[in-house]
Coordinates of C-alpha atoms in Angstrom, one line a residue:
M18 CA 0.0 0.0 0.0
E19 CA 1.5 3.3 -1.1
K20 CA 2.3 5.7 1.7
K21 CA 2.0 9.5 1.8
W22 CA 5.2 11.5 2.5
C23 CA 4.8 14.1 5.3
I24 CA 7.7 16.4 6.3
R25 CA 7.6 17.2 10.0
E26 CA 6.9 20.9 10.6
I27 CA 9.8 22.5 12.5
D28 CA 10.4 26.1 13.7
E29 CA 14.0 26.7 12.7
K30 CA 14.2 29.6 15.2
I31 CA 13.6 27.1 18.0
V32 CA 16.3 24.9 16.6
D33 CA 18.8 27.8 16.3
N34 CA 18.1 28.9 19.9
L35 CA 18.5 25.3 21.2
V36 CA 21.9 24.9 19.3
K37 CA 23.2 27.9 21.3
E38 CA 21.6 26.7 24.6
T39 CA 22.6 23.0 24.4
G40 CA 25.6 22.8 22.1
E41 CA 24.0 19.9 20.2
S42 CA 24.1 19.7 16.4
A43 CA 21.3 21.4 14.4
L44 CA 20.4 18.0 12.9
T45 CA 20.0 16.3 16.3
L46 CA 17.9 19.1 17.5
R47 CA 15.8 19.3 14.4
I48 CA 14.9 15.6 14.8
L49 CA 14.1 16.0 18.5
V50 CA 12.0 19.2 18.0
G51 CA 10.1 17.6 15.2
R52 CA 9.2 14.8 17.7
G53 CA 8.0 17.2 20.3
I54 CA 11.1 17.4 22.5
L55 CA 11.8 21.1 22.9
D56 CA 12.9 21.7 26.5
P57 CA 16.7 21.8 27.0
E58 CA 16.4 19.7 30.2
E59 CA 14.3 17.1 28.4
I60 CA 16.8 17.0 25.5
N61 CA 19.6 16.4 28.0
K62 CA 17.7 13.6 29.7
F63 CA 16.9 12.0 26.3
L64 CA 20.4 12.0 25.1
Y65 CA 22.4 11.4 28.3
S66 CA 20.4 9.7 31.1
Q67 CA 22.1 6.7 32.7
I68 CA 20.9 3.8 34.8
E69 CA 21.4 5.9 38.0
N70 CA 18.7 8.3 36.7
L71 CA 15.9 5.8 37.0
H72 CA 13.1 6.6 39.4
S73 CA 13.2 5.0 42.8
P74 CA 11.4 1.6 42.7
F75 CA 9.7 2.5 45.9
L76 CA 7.6 5.0 44.0
L77 CA 5.7 2.0 42.7
N78 CA 2.4 1.2 44.5
D79 CA 2.8 -1.2 47.4
M80 CA 6.5 -1.9 46.5
N81 CA 7.6 -1.3 50.1
K82 CA 4.9 -3.7 51.5
A83 CA 5.8 -6.3 48.8
V84 CA 9.5 -6.4 49.5
M85 CA 8.8 -6.4 53.3
R86 CA 6.7 -9.6 52.7
I87 CA 9.6 -11.2 50.9
E88 CA 11.9 -10.3 53.7
Q89 CA 9.6 -11.9 56.1
A90 CA 9.4 -15.0 53.9
I91 CA 13.2 -15.3 53.8
K92 CA 13.4 -15.0 57.6
N93 CA 10.7 -17.6 58.1
N94 CA 12.2 -19.9 55.4
E95 CA 8.9 -19.9 53.5
K96 CA 8.6 -21.3 50.0
I97 CA 8.2 -18.8 47.2
L98 CA 6.8 -19.5 43.7
I99 CA 7.3 -17.2 40.7
W100 CA 4.2 -17.4 38.4
G101 CA 5.1 -16.3 34.9
D102 CA 3.6 -16.0 31.4
E103 CA 4.8 -17.8 28.3
D104 CA 5.3 -14.8 26.0
A105 CA 8.8 -13.2 25.6
D106 CA 8.1 -10.5 28.2
G107 CA 6.6 -13.0 30.6
T108 CA 9.6 -15.4 30.1
T109 CA 12.2 -12.6 30.6
S110 CA 10.3 -11.3 33.6
T111 CA 10.3 -14.8 35.2
V112 CA 14.0 -15.2 34.6
C113 CA 14.7 -11.7 35.9
L114 CA 12.9 -12.4 39.2
K115 CA 14.4 -15.9 39.6
Q116 CA 18.0 -14.7 38.9
G117 CA 17.6 -11.5 40.9
L118 CA 16.4 -13.4 44.0
K119 CA 19.0 -16.1 43.6
S120 CA 21.7 -13.5 43.6
M121 CA 20.5 -12.5 47.1
G122 CA 20.5 -16.1 48.2
V123 CA 16.8 -16.7 47.8
D124 CA 15.7 -20.0 46.2
T125 CA 12.3 -20.0 44.3
D126 CA 10.2 -22.4 42.3
Y127 CA 8.6 -21.3 39.1
Y128 CA 5.4 -22.0 37.1
I129 CA 4.6 -20.8 33.6
P130 CA 1.0 -21.6 32.5
N131 CA 0.3 -22.8 28.9
R132 CA -2.1 -20.2 27.6
D133 CA -4.1 -22.6 25.4
K134 CA -4.7 -25.0 28.3
D135 CA -4.5 -22.9 31.4
G136 CA -5.3 -19.4 30.3
I137 CA -3.4 -16.2 31.3
G138 CA -2.6 -15.3 34.8
L139 CA -3.5 -16.9 38.1
S140 CA -5.8 -19.9 38.3
I141 CA -7.7 -21.4 41.3
K142 CA -6.6 -25.0 40.4
R143 CA -2.9 -24.2 40.3
I144 CA -3.1 -22.0 43.5
Q145 CA -4.6 -25.0 45.2
K146 CA -1.7 -27.1 44.0
A147 CA 0.8 -24.5 45.2
K148 CA -0.8 -24.8 48.7
E149 CA -0.3 -28.6 48.6
Q150 CA 3.4 -27.9 47.9
N151 CA 3.6 -25.6 50.9
I152 CA 4.0 -22.5 48.9
S153 CA 3.1 -19.4 51.0
V154 CA 4.1 -16.6 48.7
I155 CA 3.5 -16.2 44.9
I156 CA 5.2 -13.5 42.9
T157 CA 3.7 -13.0 39.5
A158 CA 5.7 -11.9 36.5
D159 CA 3.9 -10.0 33.8
C160 CA 0.5 -11.0 34.9
G161 CA -2.1 -10.9 37.6
S162 CA -3.5 -7.3 37.5
R163 CA -7.0 -8.6 36.6
D164 CA -7.0 -11.5 39.1
K165 CA -8.4 -9.9 42.3
E166 CA -10.7 -12.8 43.1
K167 CA -8.0 -15.3 42.7
V168 CA -5.6 -13.3 44.8
L169 CA -8.3 -13.1 47.6
F170 CA -8.9 -16.9 47.2
A171 CA -5.1 -17.5 47.7
K172 CA -5.1 -15.2 50.7
N173 CA -8.0 -17.2 52.3
I174 CA -6.0 -20.5 52.0
G175 CA -2.8 -18.9 53.4
I176 CA -0.9 -17.7 50.3
D177 CA 0.1 -14.1 49.7
C178 CA 0.2 -13.0 46.1
I179 CA 2.6 -10.2 45.1
I180 CA 1.6 -9.0 41.6
T181 CA 4.4 -7.5 39.4
D182 CA 2.8 -6.5 36.2
H183 CA 2.2 -3.7 33.7
H184 CA -1.2 -4.5 32.2
E185 CA -4.2 -2.2 32.5
I186 CA -6.0 -2.3 35.9
M187 CA -9.8 -2.5 36.6
E188 CA -9.6 -2.5 40.4
T189 CA -7.0 -2.5 43.1
F190 CA -6.0 -5.0 45.8
P191 CA -3.0 -5.5 48.2
F192 CA 0.5 -6.1 46.9
L193 CA -0.3 -4.8 43.4
V194 CA 3.0 -3.5 42.0
N195 CA 2.1 -1.9 38.6
P196 CA 3.2 1.4 37.1
K197 CA -0.3 2.1 35.8
L198 CA -1.3 2.6 39.4
S199 CA -0.4 5.4 41.7
N200 CA 1.6 8.4 40.8
Y201 CA 4.6 6.5 39.4
P202 CA 6.3 9.0 36.9
F203 CA 6.6 6.5 34.0
K204 CA 3.7 4.4 33.1
N205 CA 5.1 2.4 30.1
L206 CA 7.4 -0.2 31.7
A207 CA 7.2 -3.7 30.3
G208 CA 6.5 -6.6 32.6
V209 CA 10.2 -7.3 32.8
G210 CA 10.9 -3.6 33.7
V211 CA 8.6 -4.0 36.7
A212 CA 10.4 -7.3 37.6
Y213 CA 13.7 -5.4 37.4
K214 CA 12.4 -2.7 39.7
F215 CA 11.2 -5.3 42.2
V216 CA 14.6 -6.9 42.4
Q217 CA 16.2 -3.5 42.8
A218 CA 13.9 -2.6 45.6
L219 CA 14.4 -6.0 47.4
S220 CA 18.2 -5.6 47.2
E221 CA 17.9 -2.2 48.8
R222 CA 15.5 -3.6 51.5
L223 CA 17.9 -6.5 52.2
R224 CA 21.0 -4.3 51.8
K225 CA 22.4 -6.7 49.3
P226 CA 24.5 -5.7 46.2
F227 CA 22.6 -5.0 43.1
Y228 CA 24.2 -5.5 39.6
P229 CA 22.0 -3.9 36.9
E230 CA 24.2 -5.2 34.1
S231 CA 23.3 -8.7 35.0
L232 CA 19.6 -8.0 34.4
T233 CA 19.3 -5.2 31.9
P234 CA 19.9 -7.5 28.9
L235 CA 16.7 -9.4 30.0
V236 CA 14.9 -6.1 30.3
L237 CA 16.0 -5.2 26.8
L238 CA 14.8 -8.4 25.3
G239 CA 11.4 -8.4 27.0
S240 CA 10.8 -4.7 26.4
V241 CA 11.5 -4.9 22.7
A242 CA 9.4 -8.1 22.4
D243 CA 6.4 -6.4 24.1
R244 CA 6.8 -3.3 21.9
V245 CA 6.7 -0.8 24.7
P246 CA 7.9 2.7 23.7
I247 CA 11.7 3.0 23.9
T248 CA 11.4 6.3 25.7
G249 CA 11.8 7.4 29.3
E250 CA 12.9 4.7 31.6
N251 CA 12.6 2.1 28.8
R252 CA 15.2 4.0 26.8
I253 CA 17.6 4.1 29.8
L254 CA 17.2 0.4 30.4
A255 CA 17.5 -0.5 26.7
K256 CA 20.7 1.5 26.4
S257 CA 22.1 -0.2 29.5
G258 CA 21.0 -3.6 28.2
L259 CA 22.6 -3.1 24.8
N260 CA 25.9 -2.1 26.5
A261 CA 25.7 -5.0 29.0
I262 CA 24.8 -7.6 26.5
Q263 CA 28.1 -7.2 24.7
D264 CA 29.9 -8.7 27.7
T265 CA 27.1 -10.9 29.1
A266 CA 28.2 -14.1 30.8
S267 CA 24.8 -15.7 30.0
P268 CA 25.3 -18.7 27.7
G269 CA 21.6 -18.5 26.7
I270 CA 21.8 -14.8 25.6
K271 CA 25.1 -15.5 23.8
A272 CA 23.4 -18.2 21.9
L273 CA 21.0 -15.7 20.4
G274 CA 23.8 -14.2 18.4
K275 CA 25.6 -10.8 18.3
I276 CA 23.2 -8.1 19.4
K277 CA 24.2 -4.4 18.9
T278 CA 20.9 -2.7 18.0
I279 CA 17.2 -3.0 18.6
D280 CA 16.9 -4.4 15.1
D281 CA 19.2 -7.2 16.1
V282 CA 17.0 -7.9 19.1
I283 CA 14.0 -8.1 16.8
K284 CA 15.7 -10.3 14.2
K285 CA 17.7 -12.6 16.4
A286 CA 16.0 -12.8 19.8
V287 CA 12.3 -11.9 19.8
S288 CA 11.1 -14.5 17.2
V289 CA 13.4 -17.2 18.8
L290 CA 12.1 -16.6 22.3
S291 CA 8.5 -16.4 21.1
A292 CA 9.0 -19.8 19.4
G293 CA 9.1 -21.3 22.9
R294 CA 5.4 -20.4 23.3
G295 CA 2.7 -22.9 22.3
V296 CA 4.8 -25.1 20.0
S297 CA 7.0 -27.2 22.3
K298 CA 6.3 -29.0 25.5
G299 CA 7.9 -27.3 28.4
Y300 CA 9.2 -23.7 28.6
I301 CA 12.3 -23.8 26.4
G302 CA 12.6 -20.0 26.1
Y303 CA 13.0 -20.0 29.9
D304 CA 15.4 -23.0 29.7
L305 CA 17.5 -21.1 27.1
L306 CA 17.9 -18.0 29.2
L307 CA 18.9 -20.1 32.3
A308 CA 21.2 -22.5 30.4
K309 CA 24.2 -23.3 32.5
N310 CA 26.8 -23.8 29.7
T311 CA 27.4 -23.1 26.0
Q312 CA 26.7 -26.6 24.9
E313 CA 23.3 -26.7 26.6
A314 CA 22.5 -23.2 25.3
N315 CA 23.4 -24.0 21.7
R316 CA 21.3 -27.2 21.8
I317 CA 18.2 -25.4 23.1
G318 CA 19.0 -22.5 20.7
R319 CA 19.0 -24.7 17.7
K320 CA 15.7 -26.2 18.7
L321 CA 14.2 -22.8 19.1
L322 CA 15.6 -21.6 15.8
S323 CA 14.0 -24.6 14.1
E324 CA 10.6 -23.9 15.8
S325 CA 10.9 -20.2 15.1
K326 CA 11.2 -20.9 11.3
I327 CA 8.2 -23.2 11.4
W328 CA 6.2 -20.6 13.4
Q329 CA 7.2 -17.8 11.0
D330 CA 6.5 -19.8 7.9
T331 CA 3.1 -20.8 9.2
A332 CA 2.2 -17.3 10.3
R333 CA 3.2 -15.7 7.0
E334 CA 1.2 -18.3 5.0
L335 CA -1.9 -17.7 7.2
Y336 CA -1.6 -14.0 6.6
R337 CA -1.3 -14.4 2.8
N338 CA -4.3 -16.8 2.8
L339 CA -6.5 -14.7 5.1
V340 CA -5.7 -11.1 4.3
T341 CA -8.4 -10.9 1.6
E342 CA -11.1 -12.2 4.1
C343 CA -10.8 -9.0 6.2
I344 CA -13.8 -6.7 6.6
D345 CA -13.0 -3.0 6.8
K346 CA -15.5 -1.0 8.9
G347 CA -13.2 1.6 10.1
V348 CA -11.9 -1.2 12.2
I349 CA -10.4 -4.2 10.5
F350 CA -12.1 -7.5 11.5
L351 CA -10.9 -11.0 10.6
V352 CA -13.0 -13.8 11.9
D353 CA -12.0 -17.4 11.1
Y354 CA -12.5 -20.1 13.8
N355 CA -9.7 -22.2 12.4
I356 CA -7.0 -19.6 13.2
P357 CA -4.8 -21.1 16.0
S358 CA -4.8 -18.6 18.9
R359 CA -1.0 -18.4 19.0
F360 CA -1.1 -16.6 15.6
A361 CA -4.0 -14.2 16.3
G362 CA -1.7 -11.5 17.7
Y363 CA 0.7 -11.7 14.7
L364 CA -2.2 -11.4 12.2
A365 CA -3.7 -8.5 14.1
S366 CA -0.3 -6.7 14.2
R367 CA 0.2 -7.2 10.4
L368 CA -3.3 -5.9 9.6
K369 CA -2.9 -2.9 11.9
D370 CA 0.4 -2.0 10.2
R371 CA -1.1 -2.5 6.8
Y372 CA -4.2 -0.4 7.2
E373 CA -3.1 1.9 10.1
K374 CA -6.4 1.1 11.8
P375 CA -7.5 -1.0 14.8
A376 CA -7.4 -4.7 13.9
I377 CA -9.3 -7.5 15.6
V378 CA -8.6 -11.2 14.8
I379 CA -11.0 -13.9 16.2
G380 CA -9.9 -17.5 15.9
E381 CA -10.3 -20.9 17.5
K382 CA -12.2 -21.3 20.8
N383 CA -13.7 -17.8 20.4
K384 CA -10.3 -16.3 21.4
G385 CA -9.2 -13.1 19.9
E386 CA -6.4 -10.5 19.8
G387 CA -6.5 -6.8 19.0
R388 CA -3.9 -4.3 17.9
A389 CA -4.4 -0.6 17.5
P390 CA -2.5 2.5 16.3
K391 CA -1.6 5.2 18.8
N392 CA -4.8 7.1 18.2
F393 CA -7.2 4.4 19.6
N394 CA -7.5 3.0 23.1
L395 CA -8.2 -0.7 22.6
F396 CA -8.5 -1.5 26.3
E397 CA -11.3 1.0 26.7
A398 CA -13.0 -0.5 23.7
L399 CA -13.0 -3.9 25.2
K400 CA -14.2 -2.5 28.6
Y401 CA -17.2 -1.1 26.6
C402 CA -17.7 -4.6 25.0
S403 CA -17.3 -6.5 28.3
S404 CA -20.9 -7.8 28.4
T405 CA -20.0 -9.9 25.3
L406 CA -16.7 -11.2 26.7
K407 CA -15.8 -14.0 29.1
A408 CA -12.4 -12.4 29.8
F409 CA -10.1 -9.7 28.4
G410 CA -6.9 -7.9 29.3
G411 CA -3.9 -6.0 28.0
H412 CA -3.0 -2.5 27.0
K413 CA -4.2 0.5 25.1
K414 CA -2.6 -0.8 21.9
A415 CA -2.7 -4.6 22.4
C416 CA -5.3 -6.8 24.0
G417 CA -6.5 -10.4 24.2
F418 CA -10.0 -11.6 24.9
K419 CA -12.4 -14.5 24.8
L420 CA -16.0 -14.2 23.5
K421 CA -19.0 -15.4 25.4
E422 CA -20.8 -16.3 22.1
D423 CA -20.7 -15.5 18.4
A424 CA -18.6 -12.7 17.0
D425 CA -21.5 -10.7 15.5
T426 CA -22.7 -9.3 18.8
F427 CA -19.1 -8.3 19.8
I428 CA -18.4 -6.7 16.5
Q429 CA -21.7 -4.7 16.7
K430 CA -20.8 -3.5 20.2
F431 CA -17.2 -2.7 19.2
L432 CA -18.4 -0.6 16.3
E433 CA -20.8 1.2 18.5
Y434 CA -17.9 2.3 20.7
S435 CA -15.5 3.1 17.9
K436 CA -17.8 5.1 15.5
D437 CA -16.8 8.5 16.9
K438 CA -13.4 7.5 18.1
I439 CA -11.6 6.4 15.0
I440 CA -9.2 9.1 13.7
D441 CA -8.5 8.3 10.1
S442 CA -4.7 8.1 9.6
E443 CA -3.6 7.7 6.0
P444 CA -0.6 5.5 5.8
H445 CA 2.4 7.8 5.7
F446 CA 6.1 8.3 6.3
D447 CA 7.1 11.1 8.8
I448 CA 10.2 12.8 7.3
D449 CA 12.5 14.2 9.9
S450 CA 14.8 16.3 7.7
I451 CA 16.0 16.9 4.2
L452 CA 19.5 15.6 3.9
S453 CA 21.5 14.8 0.8
P454 CA 23.6 11.6 1.1
E455 CA 26.8 13.4 0.2
N456 CA 26.3 15.5 3.3
I457 CA 26.5 12.5 5.6
T458 CA 29.7 13.1 7.6
P459 CA 31.2 11.2 10.5
S460 CA 29.5 13.8 12.8
V461 CA 26.1 12.9 11.3
I462 CA 26.7 9.2 12.0
K463 CA 27.7 10.2 15.6
D464 CA 24.4 12.0 15.9
M465 CA 22.5 8.9 14.9
R466 CA 24.3 6.8 17.5
K467 CA 23.5 9.5 20.1
L468 CA 19.7 9.3 19.2
A469 CA 19.7 5.5 19.3
P470 CA 18.4 3.1 20.4
F471 CA 15.6 3.2 18.0
G472 CA 12.3 1.3 18.4
S473 CA 8.7 1.8 19.2
G474 CA 8.2 5.5 20.4
N475 CA 11.6 6.5 19.0
P476 CA 11.7 5.4 15.3
K477 CA 14.7 5.7 13.1
P478 CA 14.9 9.1 11.6
I479 CA 13.8 9.2 8.0
F480 CA 15.6 11.6 5.6
L481 CA 14.5 13.0 2.2
A482 CA 17.0 13.5 -0.7
K483 CA 15.7 15.3 -3.7
D484 CA 16.6 15.0 -7.4
V485 CA 18.8 11.9 -7.0
S486 CA 20.1 9.7 -9.8
L487 CA 20.5 6.0 -9.0
K488 CA 22.2 3.2 -10.7
Q489 CA 21.2 -0.4 -10.4
E490 CA 23.6 -3.3 -10.6
G491 CA 21.7 -6.6 -10.1
N492 CA 20.1 -6.3 -6.7
R493 CA 22.5 -3.5 -5.7
L494 CA 21.3 0.1 -5.8
L495 CA 24.0 2.8 -6.1
L496 CA 24.0 6.5 -5.3
P497 CA 26.3 9.0 -7.1
G498 CA 29.8 8.2 -6.0
E499 CA 29.1 4.5 -6.1
R500 CA 27.7 4.6 -2.5
E501 CA 25.4 1.6 -2.0
I502 CA 22.0 2.0 -0.4
D503 CA 20.3 -1.2 1.0
I504 CA 17.0 -2.4 -0.4
P505 CA 15.3 -3.7 2.8
Y506 CA 12.6 -5.8 1.1
K507 CA 13.0 -9.2 -0.4
G508 CA 12.5 -10.1 -4.1
K509 CA 13.5 -8.2 -7.3
E510 CA 10.7 -5.6 -7.4
Y511 CA 11.1 -3.1 -10.2
I512 CA 12.7 0.2 -9.2
P513 CA 12.0 2.9 -11.8
I514 CA 15.4 4.6 -12.3
H515 CA 15.4 5.1 -16.0
R516 CA 13.0 6.3 -18.7
D517 CA 13.8 6.1 -22.4
G518 CA 17.4 5.1 -21.5
E519 CA 17.9 8.4 -19.5
P520 CA 18.3 8.5 -15.7
L521 CA 15.2 9.7 -13.9
K522 CA 15.5 12.3 -11.3
L523 CA 14.2 10.7 -8.1
D524 CA 13.3 11.6 -4.6
I525 CA 14.2 9.0 -2.0
L526 CA 13.5 8.4 1.6
Y527 CA 16.2 6.7 3.6
S528 CA 17.5 5.9 7.1
I529 CA 21.1 5.8 8.3
K530 CA 22.4 2.8 10.1
Q531 CA 24.7 3.1 13.1
D532 CA 27.6 1.9 11.0
G533 CA 26.9 4.7 8.4
G534 CA 25.2 2.5 5.9
L535 CA 22.0 3.7 4.2
V536 CA 18.6 1.9 3.9
L537 CA 16.1 2.8 1.3
R538 CA 12.6 3.5 2.7
D539 CA 10.7 4.7 -0.4
I540 CA 11.3 6.1 -3.8
R541 CA 9.4 8.2 -6.4
P542 CA 10.1 10.3 -9.5
S543 CA 10.7 13.8 -8.4
K544 CA 8.0 15.5 -10.5
F545 CA 5.3 13.5 -8.7
N546 CA 6.0 14.8 -5.3
W547 CA 6.4 18.5 -5.1

């Protein structure tokens, strides 16, 4: 689908003043101003904040009570169970808690439910089993915010549940550690970010050493997998994670391959860790991250790579086969009761990205997933539709749910909610600046590294170059001066660079990689654009 080109509107007077005030380059400031970061203090925080600039973990609701309860459990030699979730954020959250507590001499058991069989979050049946195993404290990882009744049930049979989670909240209860609650300054932590904060707080409470570099690689992996915005505290944790992962001692993380950027995390880690969900028996994503040696990690890694390929091939085939069955009513709906639930989220994400509209996919067992662009609150939509749902949970931009009955009633209710809330957003590229490739100097590349890491909430800058002549040699695309520009899509799609044997003047959109390489984003003949 062709995308519109939109140049961000920037007041150059503001940029000039900020150059004098901050000493940063005009290009860096033009990009930040175009993205709404105009205050010198905020610019400094964005570019230079370090791990010590994170907010105190004790600002999180009930954090002090929660770590005091763990301190009591340690003194009384009580058994502690970590209750996780099988997606990548849940897996890294579980490992973060287990490794963090172990570093303080606290042994724990763990349990990760199978979503298809056991659902998401706490369950009465498994809580009862925990009681039989003499568990007296459960710490959740990336789940539990919607489980008040189950938490109270556990309390009645002698188990305290400490919830570390980041999903939207309907009602409060004791020991609920969630940045969406209270006045915590940053609301967008991933589940693994909350787990990290819990370990940090416990180390302070117990006066034990805390080593951020041992856990921030896990925070990086889980945060990118869960697509939280790489801004605020997530940006600090991601930067720390990228630095620490270069020298990690973890055989499991090493087995994922060399990771230097967020793109590497997406390509090498997220799909592999996600392959441990719903395909294999056991929790091999968890097993990989806690592998004790290189041989074990490589064995598990090979298995996950194989399953990742199977998963991705199946997911892409499903998308190709089903994309034409979608119904566009301002919201994109895809209803096919043969869709395995483990692929519903992938399909919804692809459809949301394709149409830049909220997308709902309903598959087997009346289970569904929704994904939404930034201008639509999916969680509020599902709250409005709650009379048609057995269960639901998630975030503003991503939710899961299960229908009570047929999809028609739900769709009607959803459209009733969304009719005056959909803001049409034509697919487009936001252009950060006009920059000719010959003006890319070492200082420009340094600026790009300073603005990194890039990801959700902080996308790679897109630059416009006008009236460019290109030369194609096979699958290589060359700029004047024989500088190569990468073509990021597969196949040999036609790129119109000549007409009647003469070079066309072209406008191109491109991004700059951290090594200085260029990546083509879009291309058009110049006369069609301006």
